[in-house]
Amino acid sequence: MKIDDSVKTIKFVGDKRALLYKKLGIETVIDLLRHFPRSYIDFKNASTIASFAIGSTATIRAKIVEKSPPILIKGSRTIYRVVAEDEEQNAILISFFNNKYAHESLITNEEYIFHGKLSGNIFRPEMVSPIFFHKDLCPDMQPNYSLTAGLNHKMISTNVKFALENLSSFPATCLPNSILVEEGFSNNLTAYN
C-alpha cells in the first residue's frame, strides 16, 4: 500500500464508505492519516453519575441491571433501552435508536464504561447512543475524530490502524526532519504510531 493510493485500498473501505470519507475531504491513504483527531476521550477517569451535571459530557462506570424490550416508534424506528447502576446505586437510562447490536451486546450484571452527553434530569438521567466498552476491554483513551453521518470513531480508528500496519514507511512530509530526529522517530510511520 502507498500513501497516494485510494482510501478504498484499505480493508473494510468500499464504495459506500469511500463516499462518506470524501465528505470529510479524505480520498487517499495519506488524507486518512492526516485526518487527525480533534481531541481524545479519556476513559481512565470514569466516575459516578452524580459526578456530572445534566447537559455535560460524561464518562461513567455502571453495571447493566435491566434490559427493556424494544419499543417501536413513529417512522419505523426502534428504541432499545437498558438501565445501568453505578457503584453508588444511582441509575441511568441508556437508549439507542435503531441499534439492536448495541442493545444485544450489553450483558446484564456486567460493568461497562459509557461516554456521552448526560441528558434527562437529576431524578432520571439518560444517555442516548453513548460510546461504550466492557470494563475489561476499555482502552485508556480513544481518538475523537470529526465525523459525518455513517462514520464513527471506531471505523476511522480501525481504518487508520490498518493503513499504518500496511505501510512500511512514508516520507516525512508532515513533521520536519529535525523533529523526527530529535524525538527518535525513524520516519513518519513511527511518529504516527
PDB file of C-alpha atoms in Angstrom:
ATOM      1  CA  MET A   1       0.000   0.000   0.000  1.00  0.00           C
ATOM      2  CA  LYS A   2       1.233   3.501  -0.869  1.00  0.00           C
ATOM      3  CA  ILE A   3       0.289   6.812   0.709  1.00  0.00           C
ATOM      4  CA  ASP A   4      -1.239   8.152  -2.500  1.00  0.00           C
ATOM      5  CA  ASP A   5      -3.429   5.052  -3.061  1.00  0.00           C
ATOM      6  CA  SER A   6      -7.174   5.465  -2.915  1.00  0.00           C
ATOM      7  CA  VAL A   7      -8.702   5.109   0.531  1.00  0.00           C
ATOM      8  CA  LYS A   8     -10.569   2.134  -0.992  1.00  0.00           C
ATOM      9  CA  THR A   9      -7.355   0.088  -0.830  1.00  0.00           C
ATOM     10  CA  ILE A  10      -7.858  -0.069   2.936  1.00  0.00           C
ATOM     11  CA  LYS A  11      -9.627  -3.172   4.244  1.00  0.00           C
ATOM     12  CA  PHE A  12     -13.328  -2.533   5.029  1.00  0.00           C
ATOM     13  CA  VAL A  13     -13.455   0.619   2.860  1.00  0.00           C
ATOM     14  CA  GLY A  14     -15.750   0.022  -0.084  1.00  0.00           C
ATOM     15  CA  ASP A  15     -17.538   2.454  -2.371  1.00  0.00           C
ATOM     16  CA  LYS A  16     -20.085   3.480   0.265  1.00  0.00           C
ATOM     17  CA  ARG A  17     -17.539   4.267   2.989  1.00  0.00           C
ATOM     18  CA  ALA A  18     -15.264   5.960   0.448  1.00  0.00           C
ATOM     19  CA  LEU A  19     -18.114   8.365  -0.378  1.00  0.00           C
ATOM     20  CA  LEU A  20     -18.529   9.127   3.325  1.00  0.00           C
ATOM     21  CA  TYR A  21     -14.794   9.767   3.637  1.00  0.00           C
ATOM     22  CA  LYS A  22     -14.961  12.060   0.598  1.00  0.00           C
ATOM     23  CA  LYS A  23     -17.420  14.269   2.526  1.00  0.00           C
ATOM     24  CA  LEU A  24     -14.581  14.790   5.022  1.00  0.00           C
ATOM     25  CA  GLY A  25     -12.067  15.530   2.250  1.00  0.00           C
ATOM     26  CA  ILE A  26     -10.464  12.082   2.533  1.00  0.00           C
ATOM     27  CA  GLU A  27      -9.705  10.399  -0.790  1.00  0.00           C
ATOM     28  CA  THR A  28      -6.258   8.830  -0.304  1.00  0.00           C
ATOM     29  CA  VAL A  29      -4.456   6.866   2.396  1.00  0.00           C
ATOM     30  CA  ILE A  30      -2.416   9.933   3.409  1.00  0.00           C
ATOM     31  CA  ASP A  31      -5.624  12.016   3.608  1.00  0.00           C
ATOM     32  CA  LEU A  32      -6.928   9.485   6.131  1.00  0.00           C
ATOM     33  CA  LEU A  33      -3.687   9.511   8.138  1.00  0.00           C
ATOM     34  CA  ARG A  34      -3.791  13.312   8.241  1.00  0.00           C
ATOM     35  CA  HIS A  35      -7.391  13.356   9.463  1.00  0.00           C
ATOM     36  CA  PHE A  36      -6.074  13.863  12.971  1.00  0.00           C
ATOM     37  CA  PRO A  37      -8.346  13.526  15.997  1.00  0.00           C
ATOM     38  CA  ARG A  38      -9.699  16.837  17.274  1.00  0.00           C
ATOM     39  CA  SER A  39      -9.291  15.515  20.809  1.00  0.00           C
ATOM     40  CA  TYR A  40      -9.111  12.267  22.774  1.00  0.00           C
ATOM     41  CA  ILE A  41     -11.709  10.661  25.009  1.00  0.00           C
ATOM     42  CA  ASP A  42     -10.169   9.713  28.351  1.00  0.00           C
ATOM     43  CA  PHE A  43     -11.783   6.571  29.751  1.00  0.00           C
ATOM     44  CA  LYS A  44      -9.317   6.161  32.648  1.00  0.00           C
ATOM     45  CA  ASN A  45     -11.205   8.558  34.904  1.00  0.00           C
ATOM     46  CA  ALA A  46     -14.704   7.130  34.578  1.00  0.00           C
ATOM     47  CA  SER A  47     -16.770   8.190  37.563  1.00  0.00           C
ATOM     48  CA  THR A  48     -20.231   8.035  39.087  1.00  0.00           C
ATOM     49  CA  ILE A  49     -23.365   9.537  37.573  1.00  0.00           C
ATOM     50  CA  ALA A  50     -23.641  12.178  40.316  1.00  0.00           C
ATOM     51  CA  SER A  51     -20.175  13.493  39.408  1.00  0.00           C
ATOM     52  CA  PHE A  52     -21.570  15.082  36.232  1.00  0.00           C
ATOM     53  CA  ALA A  53     -24.120  17.812  35.608  1.00  0.00           C
ATOM     54  CA  ILE A  54     -27.056  17.258  33.264  1.00  0.00           C
ATOM     55  CA  GLY A  55     -26.043  18.604  29.859  1.00  0.00           C
ATOM     56  CA  SER A  56     -22.352  17.786  30.292  1.00  0.00           C
ATOM     57  CA  THR A  57     -20.343  15.134  28.525  1.00  0.00           C
ATOM     58  CA  ALA A  58     -19.805  12.320  30.998  1.00  0.00           C
ATOM     59  CA  THR A  59     -17.735   9.172  31.298  1.00  0.00           C
ATOM     60  CA  ILE A  60     -19.347   6.844  33.793  1.00  0.00           C
ATOM     61  CA  ARG A  61     -18.795   3.310  35.034  1.00  0.00           C
ATOM     62  CA  ALA A  62     -22.022   1.391  35.552  1.00  0.00           C
ATOM     63  CA  LYS A  63     -23.432  -2.140  35.639  1.00  0.00           C
ATOM     64  CA  ILE A  64     -26.390  -3.210  33.478  1.00  0.00           C
ATOM     65  CA  VAL A  65     -29.272  -4.046  35.819  1.00  0.00           C
ATOM     66  CA  GLU A  66     -32.209  -4.218  33.401  1.00  0.00           C
ATOM     67  CA  LYS A  67     -32.825  -4.607  29.675  1.00  0.00           C
ATOM     68  CA  SER A  68     -36.150  -3.389  28.304  1.00  0.00           C
ATOM     69  CA  PRO A  69     -37.844  -4.897  25.265  1.00  0.00           C
ATOM     70  CA  PRO A  70     -37.579  -2.819  22.059  1.00  0.00           C
ATOM     71  CA  ILE A  71     -40.129  -0.036  21.558  1.00  0.00           C
ATOM     72  CA  LEU A  72     -41.408   0.744  18.043  1.00  0.00           C
ATOM     73  CA  ILE A  73     -41.961   4.457  17.460  1.00  0.00           C
ATOM     74  CA  LYS A  74     -43.183   6.645  14.619  1.00  0.00           C
ATOM     75  CA  GLY A  75     -41.282   6.387  11.349  1.00  0.00           C
ATOM     76  CA  SER A  76     -40.433   2.669  11.688  1.00  0.00           C
ATOM     77  CA  ARG A  77     -37.786   3.444  14.270  1.00  0.00           C
ATOM     78  CA  THR A  78     -36.986   1.320  17.286  1.00  0.00           C
ATOM     79  CA  ILE A  79     -35.715   2.420  20.679  1.00  0.00           C
ATOM     80  CA  TYR A  80     -33.592  -0.035  22.644  1.00  0.00           C
ATOM     81  CA  ARG A  81     -33.087   0.746  26.334  1.00  0.00           C
ATOM     82  CA  VAL A  82     -31.147  -0.563  29.307  1.00  0.00           C
ATOM     83  CA  VAL A  83     -30.901   0.635  32.870  1.00  0.00           C
ATOM     84  CA  ALA A  84     -27.445   0.780  34.419  1.00  0.00           C
ATOM     85  CA  GLU A  85     -26.373   1.459  38.007  1.00  0.00           C
ATOM     86  CA  ASP A  86     -23.122   2.961  39.253  1.00  0.00           C
ATOM     87  CA  GLU A  87     -21.271   1.989  42.445  1.00  0.00           C
ATOM     88  CA  GLU A  88     -23.408   4.483  44.431  1.00  0.00           C
ATOM     89  CA  GLN A  89     -26.529   2.696  43.133  1.00  0.00           C
ATOM     90  CA  ASN A  90     -27.600   5.702  41.054  1.00  0.00           C
ATOM     91  CA  ALA A  91     -29.471   4.562  37.952  1.00  0.00           C
ATOM     92  CA  ILE A  92     -29.160   5.849  34.399  1.00  0.00           C
ATOM     93  CA  LEU A  93     -31.240   5.062  31.340  1.00  0.00           C
ATOM     94  CA  ILE A  94     -29.131   4.195  28.276  1.00  0.00           C
ATOM     95  CA  SER A  95     -31.020   4.487  24.972  1.00  0.00           C
ATOM     96  CA  PHE A  96     -30.146   3.524  21.400  1.00  0.00           C
ATOM     97  CA  PHE A  97     -32.166   4.289  18.278  1.00  0.00           C
ATOM     98  CA  ASN A  98     -32.263   1.526  15.647  1.00  0.00           C
ATOM     99  CA  ASN A  99     -29.201  -0.146  17.152  1.00  0.00           C
ATOM    100  CA  LYS A 100     -30.157  -3.697  18.038  1.00  0.00           C
ATOM    101  CA  TYR A 101     -26.476  -4.706  18.065  1.00  0.00           C
ATOM    102  CA  ALA A 102     -25.596  -2.262  20.873  1.00  0.00           C
ATOM    103  CA  HIS A 103     -28.559  -3.446  22.947  1.00  0.00           C
ATOM    104  CA  GLU A 104     -27.697  -7.109  22.458  1.00  0.00           C
ATOM    105  CA  SER A 105     -24.019  -6.614  23.263  1.00  0.00           C
ATOM    106  CA  LEU A 106     -24.786  -5.158  26.721  1.00  0.00           C
ATOM    107  CA  ILE A 107     -24.990  -8.040  29.200  1.00  0.00           C
ATOM    108  CA  THR A 108     -26.971  -7.869  32.433  1.00  0.00           C
ATOM    109  CA  ASN A 109     -24.802  -7.758  35.595  1.00  0.00           C
ATOM    110  CA  GLU A 110     -21.714  -6.790  33.589  1.00  0.00           C
ATOM    111  CA  GLU A 111     -19.952  -3.464  34.112  1.00  0.00           C
ATOM    112  CA  TYR A 112     -19.288  -1.016  31.269  1.00  0.00           C
ATOM    113  CA  ILE A 113     -17.738   2.381  30.692  1.00  0.00           C
ATOM    114  CA  PHE A 114     -20.180   4.780  28.963  1.00  0.00           C
ATOM    115  CA  HIS A 115     -19.217   8.090  27.369  1.00  0.00           C
ATOM    116  CA  GLY A 116     -21.745  10.577  26.039  1.00  0.00           C
ATOM    117  CA  LYS A 117     -23.912  13.582  26.778  1.00  0.00           C
ATOM    118  CA  LEU A 118     -25.858  13.336  30.012  1.00  0.00           C
ATOM    119  CA  SER A 119     -29.486  14.319  29.414  1.00  0.00           C
ATOM    120  CA  GLY A 120     -32.766  13.866  31.263  1.00  0.00           C
ATOM    121  CA  ASN A 121     -32.903  15.289  34.784  1.00  0.00           C
ATOM    122  CA  ILE A 122     -31.334  14.599  38.185  1.00  0.00           C
ATOM    123  CA  PHE A 123     -34.108  12.130  39.009  1.00  0.00           C
ATOM    124  CA  ARG A 124     -33.847  10.246  35.720  1.00  0.00           C
ATOM    125  CA  PRO A 125     -30.534  10.819  33.943  1.00  0.00           C
ATOM    126  CA  GLU A 126     -30.147   9.395  30.455  1.00  0.00           C
ATOM    127  CA  MET A 127     -27.504   8.881  27.773  1.00  0.00           C
ATOM    128  CA  VAL A 128     -28.538   8.466  24.163  1.00  0.00           C
ATOM    129  CA  SER A 129     -26.281   6.382  21.915  1.00  0.00           C
ATOM    130  CA  PRO A 130     -23.154   6.620  24.079  1.00  0.00           C
ATOM    131  CA  ILE A 131     -19.797   5.147  23.193  1.00  0.00           C
ATOM    132  CA  PHE A 132     -19.322   2.155  25.469  1.00  0.00           C
ATOM    133  CA  PHE A 133     -16.841  -0.593  26.294  1.00  0.00           C
ATOM    134  CA  HIS A 134     -16.915  -3.535  28.643  1.00  0.00           C
ATOM    135  CA  LYS A 135     -14.806  -2.515  31.665  1.00  0.00           C
ATOM    136  CA  ASP A 136     -12.258  -5.266  30.903  1.00  0.00           C
ATOM    137  CA  LEU A 137     -11.891  -4.240  27.246  1.00  0.00           C
ATOM    138  CA  CYS A 138     -11.919  -0.473  27.616  1.00  0.00           C
ATOM    139  CA  PRO A 139      -8.938   1.423  26.199  1.00  0.00           C
ATOM    140  CA  ASP A 140      -7.413   4.199  28.290  1.00  0.00           C
ATOM    141  CA  MET A 141      -8.085   6.701  25.517  1.00  0.00           C
ATOM    142  CA  GLN A 142      -9.833   6.882  22.167  1.00  0.00           C
ATOM    143  CA  PRO A 143      -9.363   9.370  19.328  1.00  0.00           C
ATOM    144  CA  ASN A 144     -12.282  11.774  18.848  1.00  0.00           C
ATOM    145  CA  TYR A 145     -12.481  12.439  15.092  1.00  0.00           C
ATOM    146  CA  SER A 146     -14.569  14.884  13.099  1.00  0.00           C
ATOM    147  CA  LEU A 147     -17.320  12.681  11.666  1.00  0.00           C
ATOM    148  CA  THR A 148     -20.087  12.602   9.115  1.00  0.00           C
ATOM    149  CA  ALA A 149     -23.313  10.572   9.304  1.00  0.00           C
ATOM    150  CA  GLY A 150     -22.497   6.910   8.679  1.00  0.00           C
ATOM    151  CA  LEU A 151     -18.916   7.053  10.017  1.00  0.00           C
ATOM    152  CA  ASN A 152     -17.967   6.572  13.642  1.00  0.00           C
ATOM    153  CA  HIS A 153     -14.759   6.820  15.664  1.00  0.00           C
ATOM    154  CA  LYS A 154     -14.243   3.064  15.701  1.00  0.00           C
ATOM    155  CA  MET A 155     -14.481   2.783  11.907  1.00  0.00           C
ATOM    156  CA  ILE A 156     -11.921   5.543  11.392  1.00  0.00           C
ATOM    157  CA  SER A 157      -9.583   4.149  14.082  1.00  0.00           C
ATOM    158  CA  THR A 158      -9.780   0.668  12.515  1.00  0.00           C
ATOM    159  CA  ASN A 159      -9.042   2.040   9.046  1.00  0.00           C
ATOM    160  CA  VAL A 160      -6.127   4.182  10.305  1.00  0.00           C
ATOM    161  CA  LYS A 161      -4.678   1.190  12.153  1.00  0.00           C
ATOM    162  CA  PHE A 162      -4.912  -0.987   9.033  1.00  0.00           C
ATOM    163  CA  ALA A 163      -3.217   1.695   6.915  1.00  0.00           C
ATOM    164  CA  LEU A 164      -0.380   2.113   9.420  1.00  0.00           C
ATOM    165  CA  GLU A 165       0.143  -1.660   9.645  1.00  0.00           C
ATOM    166  CA  ASN A 166       0.310  -1.986   5.863  1.00  0.00           C
ATOM    167  CA  LEU A 167       2.598   0.950   5.057  1.00  0.00           C
ATOM    168  CA  SER A 168       6.250   0.144   5.513  1.00  0.00           C
ATOM    169  CA  SER A 169       7.280   3.793   5.571  1.00  0.00           C
ATOM    170  CA  PHE A 170       6.361   7.142   4.112  1.00  0.00           C
ATOM    171  CA  PRO A 171       8.268  10.374   3.638  1.00  0.00           C
ATOM    172  CA  ALA A 172       8.466  12.964   6.356  1.00  0.00           C
ATOM    173  CA  THR A 173       6.004  15.331   4.744  1.00  0.00           C
ATOM    174  CA  CYS A 174       4.094  16.108   7.921  1.00  0.00           C
ATOM    175  CA  LEU A 175       6.839  16.509  10.501  1.00  0.00           C
ATOM    176  CA  PRO A 176      10.113  18.301   9.940  1.00  0.00           C
ATOM    177  CA  ASN A 177      13.163  16.030   9.832  1.00  0.00           C
ATOM    178  CA  SER A 178      14.631  17.854  12.862  1.00  0.00           C
ATOM    179  CA  ILE A 179      11.644  16.790  14.998  1.00  0.00           C
ATOM    180  CA  LEU A 180      11.813  13.214  13.698  1.00  0.00           C
ATOM    181  CA  VAL A 181      15.492  13.008  14.642  1.00  0.00           C
ATOM    182  CA  GLU A 182      15.062  14.810  17.983  1.00  0.00           C
ATOM    183  CA  GLU A 183      12.220  12.500  19.057  1.00  0.00           C
ATOM    184  CA  GLY A 184      13.956   9.366  17.809  1.00  0.00           C
ATOM    185  CA  PHE A 185      11.433   8.613  15.063  1.00  0.00           C
ATOM    186  CA  SER A 186      12.967   6.934  12.034  1.00  0.00           C
ATOM    187  CA  ASN A 187      10.090   8.020   9.792  1.00  0.00           C
ATOM    188  CA  ASN A 188       6.521   9.331   9.872  1.00  0.00           C
ATOM    189  CA  LEU A 189       5.139   5.819  10.330  1.00  0.00           C
ATOM    190  CA  THR A 190       6.879   5.545  13.706  1.00  0.00           C
ATOM    191  CA  ALA A 191       5.664   9.032  14.650  1.00  0.00           C
ATOM    192  CA  TYR A 192       2.042   8.193  13.807  1.00  0.00           C
ATOM    193  CA  ASN A 193       2.151   5.037  15.908  1.00  0.00           C
TER     194      ASN A 193
END
